[in-house]
Short mmCIF file of C-alpha atoms in Angstrom, two decimals:
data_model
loop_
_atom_site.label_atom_id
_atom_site.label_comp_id
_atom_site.label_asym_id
_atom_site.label_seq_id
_atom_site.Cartn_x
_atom_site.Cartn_y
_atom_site.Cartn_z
CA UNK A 16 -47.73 -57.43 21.43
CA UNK A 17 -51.73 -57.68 20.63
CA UNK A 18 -52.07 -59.52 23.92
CA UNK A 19 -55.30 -61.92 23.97
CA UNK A 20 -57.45 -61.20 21.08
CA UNK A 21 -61.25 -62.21 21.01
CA UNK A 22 -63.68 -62.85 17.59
CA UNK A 23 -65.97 -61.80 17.60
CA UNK A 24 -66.65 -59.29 19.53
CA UNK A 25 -70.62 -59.92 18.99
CA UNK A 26 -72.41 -62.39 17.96
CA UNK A 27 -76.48 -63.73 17.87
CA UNK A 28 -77.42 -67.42 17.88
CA UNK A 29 -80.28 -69.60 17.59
CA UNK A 30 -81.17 -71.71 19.90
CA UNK A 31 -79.25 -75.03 18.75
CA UNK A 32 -76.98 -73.58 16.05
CA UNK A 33 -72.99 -74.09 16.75
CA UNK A 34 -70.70 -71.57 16.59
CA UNK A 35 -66.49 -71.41 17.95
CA UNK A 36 -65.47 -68.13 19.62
CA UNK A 37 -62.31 -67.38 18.91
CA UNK A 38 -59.27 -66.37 21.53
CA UNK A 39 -55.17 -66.04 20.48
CA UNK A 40 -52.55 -64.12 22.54
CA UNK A 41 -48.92 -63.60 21.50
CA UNK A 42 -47.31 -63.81 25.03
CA UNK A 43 -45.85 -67.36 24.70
CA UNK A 44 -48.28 -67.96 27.81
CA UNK A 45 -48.55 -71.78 28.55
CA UNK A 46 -52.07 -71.33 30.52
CA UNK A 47 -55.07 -70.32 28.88
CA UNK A 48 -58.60 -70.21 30.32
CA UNK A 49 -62.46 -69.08 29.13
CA UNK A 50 -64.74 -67.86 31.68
CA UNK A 51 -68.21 -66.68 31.46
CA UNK A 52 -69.36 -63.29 33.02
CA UNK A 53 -73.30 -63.35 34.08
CA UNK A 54 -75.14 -60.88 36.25
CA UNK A 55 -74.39 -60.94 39.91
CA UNK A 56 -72.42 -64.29 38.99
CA UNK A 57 -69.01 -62.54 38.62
CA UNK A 58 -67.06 -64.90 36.29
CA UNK A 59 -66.78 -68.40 36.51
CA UNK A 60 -64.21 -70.66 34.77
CA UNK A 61 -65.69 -73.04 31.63
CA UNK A 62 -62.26 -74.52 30.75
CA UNK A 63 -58.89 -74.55 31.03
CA UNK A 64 -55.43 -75.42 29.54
CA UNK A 65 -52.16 -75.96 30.72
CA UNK A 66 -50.03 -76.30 27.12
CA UNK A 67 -50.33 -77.61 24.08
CA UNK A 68 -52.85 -80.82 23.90
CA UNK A 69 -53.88 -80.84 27.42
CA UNK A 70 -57.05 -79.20 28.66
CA UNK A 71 -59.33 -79.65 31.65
CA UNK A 72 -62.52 -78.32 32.95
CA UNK A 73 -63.41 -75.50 35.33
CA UNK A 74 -66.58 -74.85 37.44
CA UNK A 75 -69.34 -74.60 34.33
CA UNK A 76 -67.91 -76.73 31.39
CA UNK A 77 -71.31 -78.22 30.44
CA UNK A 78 -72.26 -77.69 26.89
CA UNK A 79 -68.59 -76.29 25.70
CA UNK A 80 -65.56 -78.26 24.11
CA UNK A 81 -62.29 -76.85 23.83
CA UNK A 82 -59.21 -78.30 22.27
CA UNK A 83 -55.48 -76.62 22.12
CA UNK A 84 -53.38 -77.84 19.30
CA UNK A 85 -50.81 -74.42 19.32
CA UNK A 86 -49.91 -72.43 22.03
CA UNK A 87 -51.80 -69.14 20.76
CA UNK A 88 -54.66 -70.53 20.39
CA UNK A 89 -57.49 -71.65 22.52
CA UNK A 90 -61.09 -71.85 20.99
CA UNK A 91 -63.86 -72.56 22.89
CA UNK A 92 -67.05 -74.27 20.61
CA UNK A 93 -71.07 -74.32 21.34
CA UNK A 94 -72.17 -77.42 20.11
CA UNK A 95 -75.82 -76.43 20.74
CA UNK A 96 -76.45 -73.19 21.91
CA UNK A 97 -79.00 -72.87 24.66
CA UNK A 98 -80.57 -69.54 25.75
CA UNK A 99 -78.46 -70.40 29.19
CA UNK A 100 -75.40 -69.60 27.06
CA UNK A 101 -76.37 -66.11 26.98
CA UNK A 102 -73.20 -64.49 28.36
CA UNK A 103 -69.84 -62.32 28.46
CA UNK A 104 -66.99 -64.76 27.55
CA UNK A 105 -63.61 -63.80 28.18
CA UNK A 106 -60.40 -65.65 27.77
CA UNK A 107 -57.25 -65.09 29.66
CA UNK A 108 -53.51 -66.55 29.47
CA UNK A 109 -50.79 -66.35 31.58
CA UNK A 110 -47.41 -68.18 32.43
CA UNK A 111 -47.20 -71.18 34.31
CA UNK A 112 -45.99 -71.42 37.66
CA UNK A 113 -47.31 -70.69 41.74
CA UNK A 114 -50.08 -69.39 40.94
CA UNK A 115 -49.33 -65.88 41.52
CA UNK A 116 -48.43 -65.15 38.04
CA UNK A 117 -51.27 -62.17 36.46
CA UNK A 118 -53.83 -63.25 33.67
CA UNK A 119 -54.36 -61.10 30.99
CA UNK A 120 -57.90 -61.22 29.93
CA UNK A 121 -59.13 -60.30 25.79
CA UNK A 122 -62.10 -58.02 25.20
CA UNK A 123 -64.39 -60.29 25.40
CA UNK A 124 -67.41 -61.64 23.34
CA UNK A 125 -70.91 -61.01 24.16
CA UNK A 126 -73.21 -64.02 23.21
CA UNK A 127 -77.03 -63.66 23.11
CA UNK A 128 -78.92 -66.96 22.43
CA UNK A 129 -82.67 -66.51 20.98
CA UNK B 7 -64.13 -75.49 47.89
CA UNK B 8 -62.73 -72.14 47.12
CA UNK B 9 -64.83 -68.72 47.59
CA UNK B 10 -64.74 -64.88 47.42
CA UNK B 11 -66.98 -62.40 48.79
CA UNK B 12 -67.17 -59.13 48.15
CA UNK B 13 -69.62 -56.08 49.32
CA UNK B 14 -71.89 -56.27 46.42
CA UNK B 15 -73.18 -52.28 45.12
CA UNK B 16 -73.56 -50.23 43.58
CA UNK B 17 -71.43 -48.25 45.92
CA UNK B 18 -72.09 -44.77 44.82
CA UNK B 19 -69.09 -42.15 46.48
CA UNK B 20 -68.85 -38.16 45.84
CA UNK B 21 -65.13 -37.17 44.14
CA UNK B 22 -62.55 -37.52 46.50
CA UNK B 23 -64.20 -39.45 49.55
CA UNK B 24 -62.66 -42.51 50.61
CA UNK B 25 -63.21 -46.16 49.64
CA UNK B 26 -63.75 -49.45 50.83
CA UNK B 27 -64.52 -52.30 49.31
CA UNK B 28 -64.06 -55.41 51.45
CA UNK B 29 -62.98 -58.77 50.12
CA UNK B 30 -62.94 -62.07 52.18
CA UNK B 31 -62.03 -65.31 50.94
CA UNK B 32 -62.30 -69.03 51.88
CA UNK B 33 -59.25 -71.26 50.42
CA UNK B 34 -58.17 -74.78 50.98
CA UNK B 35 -54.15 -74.02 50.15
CA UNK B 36 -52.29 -70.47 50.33
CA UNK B 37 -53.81 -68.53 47.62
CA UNK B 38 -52.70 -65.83 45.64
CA UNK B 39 -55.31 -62.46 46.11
CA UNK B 40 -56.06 -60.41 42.83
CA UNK B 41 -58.16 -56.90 42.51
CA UNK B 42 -59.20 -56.84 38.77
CA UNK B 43 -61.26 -53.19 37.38
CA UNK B 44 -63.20 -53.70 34.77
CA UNK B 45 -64.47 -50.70 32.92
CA UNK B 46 -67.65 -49.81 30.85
CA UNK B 47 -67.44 -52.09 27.58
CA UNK B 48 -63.89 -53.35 28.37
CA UNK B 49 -61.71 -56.74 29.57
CA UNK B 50 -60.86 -56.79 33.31
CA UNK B 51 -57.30 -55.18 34.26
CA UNK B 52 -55.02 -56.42 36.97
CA UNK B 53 -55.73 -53.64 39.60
CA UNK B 54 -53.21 -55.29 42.29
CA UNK B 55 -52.07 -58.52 43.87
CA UNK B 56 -50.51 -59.75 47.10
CA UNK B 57 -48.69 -63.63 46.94
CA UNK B 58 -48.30 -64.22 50.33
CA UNK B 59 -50.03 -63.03 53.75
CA UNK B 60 -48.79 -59.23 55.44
CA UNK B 61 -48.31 -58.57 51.49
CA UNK B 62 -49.20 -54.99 50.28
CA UNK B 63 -50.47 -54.70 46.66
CA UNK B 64 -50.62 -51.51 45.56
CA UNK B 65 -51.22 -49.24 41.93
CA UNK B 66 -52.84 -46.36 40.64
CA UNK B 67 -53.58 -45.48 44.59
CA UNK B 68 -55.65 -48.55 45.57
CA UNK B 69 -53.89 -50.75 48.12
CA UNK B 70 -54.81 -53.99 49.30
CA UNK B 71 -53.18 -56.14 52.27
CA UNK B 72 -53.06 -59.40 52.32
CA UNK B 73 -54.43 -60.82 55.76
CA UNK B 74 -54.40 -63.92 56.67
CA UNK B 75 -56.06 -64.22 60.28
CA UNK B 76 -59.32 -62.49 58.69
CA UNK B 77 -58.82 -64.40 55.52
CA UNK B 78 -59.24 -60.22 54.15
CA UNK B 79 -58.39 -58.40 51.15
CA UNK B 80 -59.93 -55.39 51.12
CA UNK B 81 -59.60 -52.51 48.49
CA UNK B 82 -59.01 -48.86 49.70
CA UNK B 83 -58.32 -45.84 47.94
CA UNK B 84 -57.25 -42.26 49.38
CA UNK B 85 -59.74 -40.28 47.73
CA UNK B 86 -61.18 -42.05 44.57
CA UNK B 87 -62.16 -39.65 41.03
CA UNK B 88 -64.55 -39.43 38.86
CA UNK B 89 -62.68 -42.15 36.56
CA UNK B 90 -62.33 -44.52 39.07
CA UNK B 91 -66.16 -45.47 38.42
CA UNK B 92 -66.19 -49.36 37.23
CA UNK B 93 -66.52 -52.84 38.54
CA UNK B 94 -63.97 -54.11 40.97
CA UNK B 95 -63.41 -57.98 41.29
CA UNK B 96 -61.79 -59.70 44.01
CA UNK B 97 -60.25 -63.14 43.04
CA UNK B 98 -57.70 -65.92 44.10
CA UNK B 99 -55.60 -68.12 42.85
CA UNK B 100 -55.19 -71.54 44.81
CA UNK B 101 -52.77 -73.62 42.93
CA UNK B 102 -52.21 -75.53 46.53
CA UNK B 103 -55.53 -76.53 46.98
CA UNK B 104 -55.41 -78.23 43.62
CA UNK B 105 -57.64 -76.32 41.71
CA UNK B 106 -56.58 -73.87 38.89
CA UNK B 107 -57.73 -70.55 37.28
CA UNK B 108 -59.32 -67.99 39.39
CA UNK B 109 -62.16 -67.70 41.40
CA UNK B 110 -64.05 -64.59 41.14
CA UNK B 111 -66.06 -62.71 43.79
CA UNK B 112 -69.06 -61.38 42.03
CA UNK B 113 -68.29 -57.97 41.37
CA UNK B 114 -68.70 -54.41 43.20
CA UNK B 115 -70.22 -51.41 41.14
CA UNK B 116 -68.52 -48.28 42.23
CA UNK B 117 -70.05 -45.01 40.93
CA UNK B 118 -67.80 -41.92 41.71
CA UNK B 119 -69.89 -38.49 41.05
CA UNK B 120 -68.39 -34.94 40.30
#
């Protein structure tokens, strides 16, 4: 197994260009998440997706979209990029349930906005 | 809602002192508790976890007990190495409270010198 994959791994933006960061893992995992990683912030969740079709947003979903039409995969699109967007993303899956169930998180991408 | 925190660092140690990192958290429902290392350059690992309260998590030589009356999860090692040095990330997971993915305490630097 790959696990969760990430692409790319870097990338630079200009302020208002679009882009779609990439995430896939091979577990079969029903939940799938992206959070952002900002100094002293720790991470925070941007959005979130229980299967197939249904997503829902986390604590800092403004100026992201997500959509989840497999199970491996889990985009997560900048309309507009923003300097704000500067950022660590990570995305993470793991199998529904209690709650106690581990996430598995990808490499991550690093995002800088100019 | 739902917080973590954690002694912020950098928490620099000499090779085989002892460590503490403290975690509390603040949780509407009965969360899950999660210690996730995150190394130079890398994705965060699942360090430990503890479900449900008196619950040891344990790996690698960290433990962590899950205690309820202090609303505690602290992180302690026996005598920590020179590899040990990362970022350490309390989190919880409270599916109860009606919230999902993890919340994140904002990170703990350890440096570990020869």
């Amino acid at each position: 197994n790959a696990g969760v994959t990430q692409t790319p791994k870097f990338q630079v933006l200009k302020t208002g260009q679009s882009m779609t960061l990439q995430c896939a893992q091979d577990m079969n995992h029903e939940y799938m998440s992206w959070y952002r990683q900002d100094p002293g912030m720790g991470l925070r969740l941007i959005h979130y997706s229980v299967g197939a079709g249904i997503t829902d947003q986390g604590e800092v979903p403004n100026g992201y979209n997500v959509s989840r039409s497999t199970t491996e995969d889990f985009p997560l699109r900048l309309l507009s990029a923003a300097p704000s967007q500067t950022s660590v993303y990570f995305c993470a899956s793991r199998l529904s349930g209690s709650g106690g169930e581990t996430q598995y998180f990808g490499p991550g991408t690093r995002l800088l906005v100019l | 809602g739902d917080s973590v925190t954690q002694m912020e660092g950098p928490v620099t140690l000499s090779e085989e002192a002892f460590l503490t990192i403290n975690c509390t958290y603040t949780a509407t429902g009965y969360p899950s508790l999660f210690w996730y290392v995150q190394y130079p350059g890398e994705g965060l690992q699942l360090l430990l976890k503890a479900t449900k309260a008196d619950d040891k998590g344990s790996n690698k030589g960290f433990e962590a007990t899950y205690r309820k009356e202090t609303t505690s999860f602290h992180l302690e090692k026996g005598s920590v190495q020179v590899s040990d040095s990362a970022v350490y990330f309390c989190a919880l997971s409270d599916r109860g409270g009606g919230a999902d993915g993890l919340t994140f305490g904002k990170g703990t630097h350890l440096i570990i010198q020869p």
